[in-house]
């Protein structure tokens, strides 16, 4: 069937299967798109939450280093700033 000559009846059957598959794909696609939209919204919400938590942690670290400056503290703040720049890209 793959390479042989097809009868008009077989071509019509194949075309009907193709149309049926396309119709099923169109019917399912709205549900799948809805799920992708939901996933996107969830990921964006998680990203916002993670950024807020990261900013809060960095702010707390900076405040602590301002109160009690030390070589290790300033080094940690510098590393955190570098990581923030790298993850923003």
C-alpha angles and dihedrals in degrees: 000000000000098000104010128099112273126218118238088252092055092047090052091049091049091049091050091052089049092051091046091051091049091049091050090048091052092048094049095041095075091056092046092047090051089053092049090050090050091048091048092051091048092050092048090050091050090048092053091048092048092049092050091049091047092049091048092050092048091048092050091049091051092049091050092050091048090054095045111018115199136159092251093048095050089046090052091050090049091051091048091051091050091050090049090054092047094049092047090063 
